[in-house]
Coordinates of C-alpha atoms in Angstrom, one line a residue:
Chain K
X147 CA 87.0 83.6 141.8
X148 CA 89.2 86.4 143.1
X149 CA 91.8 83.8 144.2
X150 CA 91.8 82.0 140.8
X151 CA 92.2 85.4 139.1
X152 CA 95.2 86.2 141.3
X153 CA 96.9 82.9 140.8
X154 CA 96.4 83.1 137.0
X155 CA 97.8 86.6 136.7
X156 CA 100.7 86.2 139.1
X157 CA 101.9 83.2 137.2
X158 CA 101.5 85.0 133.9
X159 CA 99.2 82.2 132.7
X160 CA 96.6 84.6 131.6
X161 CA 94.0 87.1 132.7
X162 CA 90.4 86.5 133.8
X163 CA 88.0 89.3 133.1
X164 CA 84.7 89.1 134.9
X165 CA 81.8 90.7 133.2
X166 CA 78.8 91.5 135.2
X167 CA 75.2 91.3 134.1
X168 CA 73.1 88.8 132.1
X169 CA 75.5 88.7 129.2
X170 CA 78.4 88.5 131.7
X171 CA 80.7 85.7 132.6
X172 CA 84.4 85.0 132.8
X173 CA 86.7 85.7 129.8
X174 CA 90.1 84.0 129.8
X175 CA 92.8 85.9 128.1
X176 CA 95.9 83.8 127.5
X177 CA 98.9 86.0 128.5
X178 CA 102.6 85.5 128.3
X179 CA 104.7 86.9 131.2
X180 CA 107.5 89.3 130.5
X181 CA 110.4 87.0 131.4
X182 CA 109.1 84.3 129.0
X183 CA 108.6 86.9 126.3
X184 CA 112.0 88.4 126.9
X185 CA 113.7 85.0 126.5
X186 CA 111.9 84.4 123.2
X187 CA 112.7 87.9 121.9
X188 CA 116.4 87.5 122.8
X189 CA 116.5 84.4 120.7
X190 CA 114.8 86.2 117.9
X191 CA 117.3 89.1 118.2
X192 CA 120.3 86.7 117.9
X193 CA 118.7 85.2 114.8
X194 CA 118.1 88.6 113.2
X195 CA 121.7 89.6 113.7
X196 CA 122.9 87.1 111.2
X197 CA 124.9 89.1 108.6
X198 CA 123.2 87.5 105.6
X199 CA 120.0 89.2 106.6
X200 CA 121.1 92.7 105.8
X201 CA 119.3 94.1 102.8
X202 CA 119.9 97.3 100.8
X203 CA 118.5 100.4 102.6
X204 CA 119.1 99.1 106.1
X205 CA 116.3 96.6 106.0
X206 CA 116.5 93.0 107.4
X207 CA 115.4 89.9 105.6
X208 CA 112.8 88.5 108.0
X209 CA 110.5 86.7 105.5
X210 CA 111.6 83.2 106.6
X211 CA 110.9 84.0 110.3
X212 CA 107.5 85.6 109.3
X213 CA 106.8 82.3 107.5
X214 CA 106.9 80.2 110.7
X215 CA 103.4 80.0 112.1
X216 CA 104.5 78.8 115.6
X217 CA 106.9 81.7 116.0
X218 CA 104.2 84.1 114.8
X219 CA 101.8 82.6 117.3
X220 CA 104.3 83.3 120.1
X221 CA 104.8 86.9 119.0
X222 CA 101.1 87.3 118.6
X223 CA 100.6 86.2 122.2
X224 CA 103.1 88.9 123.3
X225 CA 101.1 91.6 121.4
X226 CA 97.9 90.2 122.8
X227 CA 99.4 90.5 126.3
X228 CA 100.7 94.0 125.6
X229 CA 97.3 95.3 124.5
X230 CA 95.0 93.1 126.6
X231 CA 93.9 96.0 128.8
X232 CA 92.9 98.3 125.9
X233 CA 89.4 98.4 124.4
X234 CA 89.8 97.2 120.8
X235 CA 87.2 96.3 118.1
X236 CA 89.4 95.2 115.3
X237 CA 93.1 94.7 114.3
X238 CA 94.5 96.3 111.2
X239 CA 97.6 95.8 109.1
X240 CA 98.7 96.6 105.6
X241 CA 99.6 93.8 103.2
X242 CA 101.8 91.8 103.1
X243 CA 104.2 90.9 105.7
X244 CA 102.3 92.1 108.8
X245 CA 99.4 89.8 108.0
X246 CA 100.5 86.7 110.0
X247 CA 101.3 88.8 113.0
X248 CA 97.9 90.5 112.9
X249 CA 96.1 87.2 112.7
X250 CA 98.1 85.6 115.4
X251 CA 97.4 88.6 117.7
X252 CA 93.7 88.6 116.7
X253 CA 93.4 84.9 117.5
X254 CA 94.4 85.4 121.1
X255 CA 92.3 88.5 121.5
X256 CA 89.4 87.0 119.6
X257 CA 89.1 89.9 117.3
X258 CA 88.5 90.3 113.5
X259 CA 91.3 91.5 111.2
X260 CA 91.2 94.1 108.5
X261 CA 93.9 94.2 105.8
X262 CA 94.7 97.5 104.0
X263 CA 95.6 97.1 100.4
X264 CA 98.7 98.7 98.9
X265 CA 97.0 99.4 95.6
X266 CA 93.6 100.7 94.7
X267 CA 92.5 97.6 92.7
X268 CA 90.0 96.9 95.4
X269 CA 87.2 95.0 93.7
X270 CA 84.9 95.2 96.7
X271 CA 82.6 98.1 96.1
X272 CA 83.4 101.7 97.1
X273 CA 86.8 102.1 98.8
X274 CA 88.7 104.9 100.5
X275 CA 92.2 105.5 99.2
X276 CA 94.9 107.8 100.7
X277 CA 98.3 108.8 99.6
X278 CA 101.1 108.6 102.0
X279 CA 104.8 109.3 102.0
X280 CA 106.9 106.5 103.1
X281 CA 109.2 108.3 105.6
X282 CA 112.3 106.5 104.7
X283 CA 112.4 106.7 100.9
X284 CA 110.2 109.8 100.5
X285 CA 108.1 108.2 97.7
X286 CA 104.4 108.8 97.5
X287 CA 102.4 105.6 97.7
X288 CA 98.7 104.6 97.9
X289 CA 96.8 102.5 100.3
X290 CA 93.1 101.7 100.3
X291 CA 90.4 100.0 102.2
X292 CA 86.9 99.0 101.1
X293 CA 84.2 101.1 102.7
X294 CA 82.4 98.0 104.0
X295 CA 85.6 96.5 105.6
X296 CA 85.5 98.7 108.7
X297 CA 82.6 100.1 110.7
X298 CA 82.7 103.8 111.6
X299 CA 83.8 104.6 115.2
X300 CA 85.9 101.4 115.5
X301 CA 88.7 101.2 117.9
X302 CA 91.6 99.8 116.0
X303 CA 94.9 98.2 117.0
X304 CA 97.5 98.6 114.2
X305 CA 100.0 95.8 113.9
X306 CA 103.0 95.7 111.5
X307 CA 106.2 93.8 111.1
X308 CA 108.7 96.6 110.6
X309 CA 108.7 100.3 111.3
X310 CA 111.4 102.7 110.1
X311 CA 110.2 106.4 110.2
X312 CA 106.6 105.2 110.6
X313 CA 105.2 106.5 107.3
X314 CA 103.2 103.4 106.6
X315 CA 101.7 103.4 110.0
X316 CA 100.9 107.1 109.8
X317 CA 99.2 106.3 106.5
X318 CA 97.0 103.7 108.3
X319 CA 96.2 106.3 110.9
X320 CA 95.1 108.8 108.2
X321 CA 92.9 106.1 106.7
X322 CA 91.3 105.5 110.1
X323 CA 90.5 109.2 110.3
X324 CA 88.5 108.8 107.1
X325 CA 86.5 106.1 108.7
X326 CA 85.9 108.1 111.9
X327 CA 87.8 105.3 113.6
X328 CA 90.3 105.7 116.4
X329 CA 93.7 104.2 117.1
X330 CA 93.6 102.0 120.2
X331 CA 97.3 101.1 119.9
X332 CA 100.2 100.5 117.6
X333 CA 102.4 97.4 117.8
X334 CA 105.5 96.7 115.6
X335 CA 107.5 93.5 115.7
X336 CA 110.9 95.2 114.8
X337 CA 111.6 98.9 114.8
X338 CA 114.6 100.5 113.2
X339 CA 116.6 102.7 115.5
X340 CA 118.4 104.1 112.5
X341 CA 116.0 107.1 112.3
X342 CA 116.7 110.6 113.5
X343 CA 114.3 111.7 116.3
X344 CA 112.8 114.5 114.2
X345 CA 112.2 112.0 111.3
X346 CA 110.2 109.7 113.5
X347 CA 106.5 110.2 112.7
X348 CA 105.0 108.7 115.8
X349 CA 106.0 108.2 119.4
X350 CA 103.3 106.1 120.9
X351 CA 103.8 102.5 119.9
X352 CA 105.0 99.2 121.3
X353 CA 108.0 97.5 119.7
X354 CA 109.2 94.0 120.6
X355 CA 112.6 94.3 119.0
X356 CA 114.8 97.2 117.9
X357 CA 117.4 97.2 115.2
X358 CA 120.0 99.5 116.8
X359 CA 122.8 99.5 114.3
X360 CA 123.4 98.4 110.7
X361 CA 126.7 98.5 109.0
X362 CA 126.0 98.0 105.3
X363 CA 129.7 97.4 104.5
X364 CA 130.5 94.8 107.1
X365 CA 126.9 93.6 107.3
X366 CA 127.2 93.8 111.1
X367 CA 123.9 94.5 112.8
X368 CA 122.8 94.8 116.4
X369 CA 119.2 93.9 117.4
X370 CA 118.0 94.4 121.0
X371 CA 114.6 93.9 122.8
X372 CA 112.2 96.7 122.0
X373 CA 110.4 99.3 124.2
X374 CA 107.9 96.7 125.5
X375 CA 110.7 95.4 127.7
X376 CA 111.9 98.8 129.0
X377 CA 111.2 99.3 132.7
X378 CA 108.2 101.5 133.2
X379 CA 109.2 105.1 133.7
X380 CA 108.3 107.2 136.7
Chain S
X215 CA 99.5 52.3 121.3
X216 CA 97.5 50.6 118.5
X217 CA 94.3 50.9 120.6
X218 CA 94.9 54.6 121.4
X219 CA 95.5 55.2 117.7
X220 CA 92.3 53.5 116.7
X221 CA 90.2 55.4 119.3
X222 CA 91.7 58.7 118.2
X223 CA 91.1 58.1 114.5
X224 CA 87.6 56.6 114.8
X225 CA 86.4 59.6 116.9
X226 CA 88.0 62.0 114.4
X227 CA 90.0 63.5 117.3
X228 CA 93.2 63.3 115.4
X229 CA 95.8 61.0 114.0
X230 CA 98.7 59.5 115.7
X231 CA 101.7 58.8 113.5
X232 CA 104.3 56.5 114.9
X233 CA 107.8 57.1 113.6
X234 CA 110.3 54.3 114.2
X235 CA 114.0 54.7 115.0
X236 CA 116.1 56.9 117.3
X237 CA 114.5 60.1 116.0
X238 CA 111.1 58.4 116.2
X239 CA 108.2 59.0 118.5
X240 CA 104.5 59.7 118.2
X241 CA 103.2 62.7 116.3
X242 CA 99.7 64.0 117.1
X243 CA 97.9 65.5 114.1
X244 CA 94.7 67.3 115.2
X245 CA 92.0 66.3 112.7
X246 CA 88.4 67.2 112.1
X247 CA 86.0 64.5 111.1
X248 CA 83.9 64.9 108.0
X249 CA 80.6 65.3 109.7
X250 CA 81.8 68.2 111.9
X251 CA 83.5 69.8 108.8
X252 CA 80.4 69.4 106.8
X253 CA 78.2 71.1 109.4
X254 CA 80.7 74.1 109.5
X255 CA 80.9 74.3 105.7
X256 CA 77.1 74.3 105.4
X257 CA 76.9 77.3 107.7
X258 CA 79.6 79.0 105.6
X259 CA 77.7 78.2 102.4
X260 CA 74.5 79.8 103.8
X261 CA 76.5 82.9 104.8
X262 CA 78.1 83.1 101.4
X263 CA 74.7 83.0 99.7
X264 CA 73.7 86.4 101.0
X265 CA 72.8 88.5 98.0
X266 CA 74.9 91.5 99.1
X267 CA 78.0 89.4 98.6
X268 CA 77.8 89.3 94.8
X269 CA 80.5 91.3 93.1
X270 CA 81.0 92.2 89.5
X271 CA 82.5 89.4 87.4
X272 CA 80.8 86.6 89.4
X273 CA 83.1 87.0 92.5
X274 CA 81.8 86.9 96.0
X275 CA 82.7 89.3 98.8
X276 CA 84.4 87.1 101.4
X277 CA 86.8 89.5 103.0
X278 CA 84.8 89.8 106.2
X279 CA 84.9 86.0 106.6
X280 CA 88.6 85.8 105.8
X281 CA 89.1 88.4 108.5
X282 CA 87.8 86.1 111.3
X283 CA 90.7 84.2 112.7
X284 CA 88.6 81.6 114.5
X285 CA 86.8 80.7 111.3
X286 CA 90.1 80.6 109.4
X287 CA 91.4 78.2 112.1
X288 CA 88.5 75.9 111.6
X289 CA 88.9 75.9 107.8
X290 CA 92.7 75.5 108.3
X291 CA 92.0 72.4 110.4
X292 CA 89.9 71.0 107.6
X293 CA 92.7 71.5 105.0
X294 CA 95.2 70.0 107.5
X295 CA 92.9 66.9 107.8
X296 CA 92.5 66.7 104.0
X297 CA 96.2 66.8 103.4
X298 CA 97.5 65.1 106.6
X299 CA 98.6 61.9 104.7
X300 CA 100.7 63.7 102.1
X301 CA 104.3 64.4 102.4
X302 CA 104.6 68.2 102.5
X303 CA 107.6 70.5 103.3
X304 CA 106.0 73.9 102.9
X305 CA 102.7 75.6 102.3
X306 CA 102.5 78.2 99.5
X307 CA 99.9 80.9 98.7
X308 CA 99.8 84.1 96.7
X309 CA 99.1 87.4 98.4
X310 CA 96.7 88.6 99.8
X311 CA 93.5 86.8 100.7
X312 CA 94.8 83.3 100.8
X313 CA 97.4 84.2 103.5
X314 CA 95.2 83.6 106.7
X315 CA 94.1 80.2 105.3
X316 CA 97.7 79.2 104.5
X317 CA 98.9 80.1 108.0
X318 CA 96.0 78.4 109.7
X319 CA 96.6 75.2 107.8
X320 CA 100.4 75.5 108.4
X321 CA 99.8 75.9 112.2
X322 CA 98.0 72.5 112.4
X323 CA 100.5 70.7 110.1
X324 CA 103.5 72.5 111.8
X325 CA 104.9 73.6 108.5
X326 CA 106.4 76.9 107.2
X327 CA 104.5 79.2 104.8
X328 CA 105.9 80.9 101.7
X329 CA 104.0 83.9 100.2
X330 CA 104.3 84.6 96.5
X331 CA 104.2 88.3 95.6
X332 CA 101.9 89.7 92.9
X333 CA 104.5 92.3 91.9
X334 CA 108.2 92.0 91.2
X335 CA 109.2 94.6 93.8
X336 CA 110.7 91.9 95.9
X337 CA 113.5 93.6 97.8
X338 CA 115.0 90.3 99.0
X339 CA 117.8 89.6 96.7
X340 CA 117.4 87.6 93.5
X341 CA 113.9 86.5 92.7
X342 CA 112.2 84.4 90.1
X343 CA 109.3 86.0 88.3
X344 CA 106.8 84.4 85.9
X345 CA 104.0 85.8 83.8
X346 CA 100.7 84.0 84.0
X347 CA 97.3 84.5 82.4
X348 CA 94.5 84.8 84.8
X349 CA 92.0 82.3 83.2
X350 CA 88.9 84.3 83.9
X351 CA 89.9 87.8 82.6
X352 CA 92.7 86.8 80.2
X353 CA 95.0 89.4 81.4
X354 CA 98.8 88.8 81.7
X355 CA 100.0 89.3 85.3
X356 CA 103.2 88.8 87.1
X357 CA 104.1 86.9 90.3
X358 CA 107.4 86.4 91.9
X359 CA 109.2 84.7 94.7
X360 CA 112.6 85.4 96.2
X361 CA 115.2 82.7 95.4
X362 CA 116.0 82.1 99.0
X363 CA 112.3 81.8 100.0
X364 CA 112.0 78.2 98.8
X365 CA 114.5 75.3 98.8
X366 CA 114.9 73.3 95.6
X367 CA 113.1 69.9 95.6
X368 CA 110.5 71.1 98.2
X369 CA 107.1 69.3 98.2
X370 CA 104.6 72.2 98.3
X371 CA 100.9 72.4 99.3
X372 CA 99.2 75.3 97.5
X373 CA 96.4 76.9 99.4
X374 CA 94.1 79.7 98.1
X375 CA 90.9 81.4 99.0
X376 CA 89.1 81.3 95.6
X377 CA 89.6 79.5 92.3
X378 CA 87.8 80.3 89.1
X379 CA 89.6 78.8 86.0
X380 CA 92.7 78.2 88.1
X381 CA 95.1 80.6 86.3
X382 CA 96.6 81.9 89.5
X383 CA 97.2 78.4 90.9
X384 CA 98.6 77.3 87.5
X385 CA 100.9 80.3 87.8
X386 CA 102.1 79.1 91.2
X387 CA 102.7 75.6 89.7
X388 CA 104.8 77.2 86.9
X389 CA 106.8 79.0 89.6
X390 CA 107.4 75.8 91.5
X391 CA 108.8 74.3 88.3
X392 CA 111.4 77.0 88.3
X393 CA 112.5 76.0 91.8
X394 CA 112.5 72.3 90.9
X395 CA 109.8 71.9 93.5
X396 CA 106.8 69.6 93.3
X397 CA 103.1 70.1 94.0
X398 CA 102.0 68.0 96.9
X399 CA 98.5 69.2 96.7
X400 CA 96.1 72.1 96.0
X401 CA 93.4 73.2 98.4
X402 CA 90.9 76.0 97.6
X403 CA 88.4 77.4 100.1
X404 CA 85.7 78.2 97.4
X405 CA 85.8 77.2 93.8
X406 CA 83.6 78.7 91.2
X407 CA 81.5 76.3 89.3
X408 CA 80.8 79.0 86.7
X409 CA 83.6 77.7 84.5
X410 CA 83.4 75.6 81.3
X411 CA 85.1 72.2 81.7
X412 CA 87.6 73.1 78.9
X413 CA 88.5 76.4 80.5
X414 CA 89.4 74.7 83.8
X415 CA 93.2 74.7 84.0
X416 CA 93.6 72.0 86.6
X417 CA 91.6 68.9 87.8
X418 CA 93.4 67.7 90.9
X419 CA 92.5 69.9 93.8
X420 CA 90.5 69.8 97.0
X421 CA 87.7 72.4 97.4
X422 CA 85.7 73.0 100.6
X423 CA 82.8 74.9 99.0
X424 CA 81.6 75.5 95.4
X425 CA 79.8 78.5 94.0
X426 CA 77.3 76.6 91.7
X427 CA 75.3 79.5 90.4
X428 CA 75.4 83.3 90.3
X429 CA 72.7 85.5 88.8
X430 CA 74.3 88.9 88.6
X431 CA 70.9 90.5 87.9
X432 CA 68.9 89.1 90.8
X433 CA 72.1 88.6 93.0
X434 CA 70.9 85.1 93.7
X435 CA 73.7 82.7 94.4
X436 CA 74.0 79.1 95.3
X437 CA 76.9 77.7 97.3
X438 CA 77.3 74.0 98.1
X439 CA 79.9 71.9 99.9
X440 CA 83.0 71.3 97.7
X441 CA 84.6 68.2 96.3
X442 CA 86.2 67.3 99.6
X443 CA 82.7 66.2 100.8
X444 CA 81.9 64.1 97.7
X445 CA 81.7 60.4 98.4
X446 CA 84.8 58.6 97.3
X447 CA 84.4 57.1 93.8
X448 CA 84.9 53.5 93.0

């Protein structure tokens, strides 16, 4: 068993977790090693740098890429690998664009998904709503989650497609607090580097790609691999 | 090749499509045979009949089930099987709850997904918006899709989680008309049978389950397999 485990993990094929006891057994976690991940992310970065993707406000048009299930599954496998060692009960995202990434990640980790709504038209019994300030445009917005959608004390992995200052993710964290739930991790597909350090609302997250420069006039952008690919410090 | 094809299809393992010519080859479509599908759907029906799922207006709370990626993948495989013989370029759904079903189906059919927004806050360049009347509550609502999200002439499979009178799906069809696109099929996870025949806005769709009775007072419901499982007529 130990040998199989070693071979699997060295080759980046996946991780075998052995659970002791009557309910024990071997759990296979399909992983993706960093060099494979990096090759895929570099292709994604090149694709994201196409000038026609630049949108007003320094955003990038990514909807076509988020609409490719196979690409989402590859990215989901990266997130699953990045967070495989954490204890997680549920994956959370906010509608709409983060949903395919959340499901792809959840498929590999075999976890349920909870989707936070951006309105309070939740028709599912009592709901908790919070107001949050989107860090980049300073507008007050609302997000809500049905009371029965999330158990108290859950350990939650937050997944989203894009993070600028982090206001939306901070909003999800505030919502988790209302459910006595805890944040097990934060994963974002693309982070914007166009944010001042003191505007950034959170520090502890995993990003797969980083938008390092946008010139709205020339529509020149630069996208690099995210902090997941940085060499470990210390 | 013919023998392999026969064995695969008889056992419901999948379908092998042979394409002639230089770009030809063999395409494997993972299918799920009807008896396996029916067994899964019967379990889903029993789960949906739990009295605490009844919501005001004759809707059912299904969010927890839609949050299970593995269940969504099974349902997606059923839709993929149901529509495997049609020519489809893209799968469309409207936010939010149909999204996991659309992606699961798209994964098996290896197709892209397009998500229609329920607002017109589309920040992705020019967009087409239409108003539609939700058949069940008679309110005028808006849905929109970015112009660049869908190519003209596309053949589109519409997937949604729940259909009452069909107003939302009719809205997506109206939107497709604006893109000179055509409807290749409509698949709904659960249809409500609590609709008068003359209120029903469309006839040609595949449903996997059907809510046949809801008693809002006693919270008794009855859910049966949908029209996908009906014996072929003629």
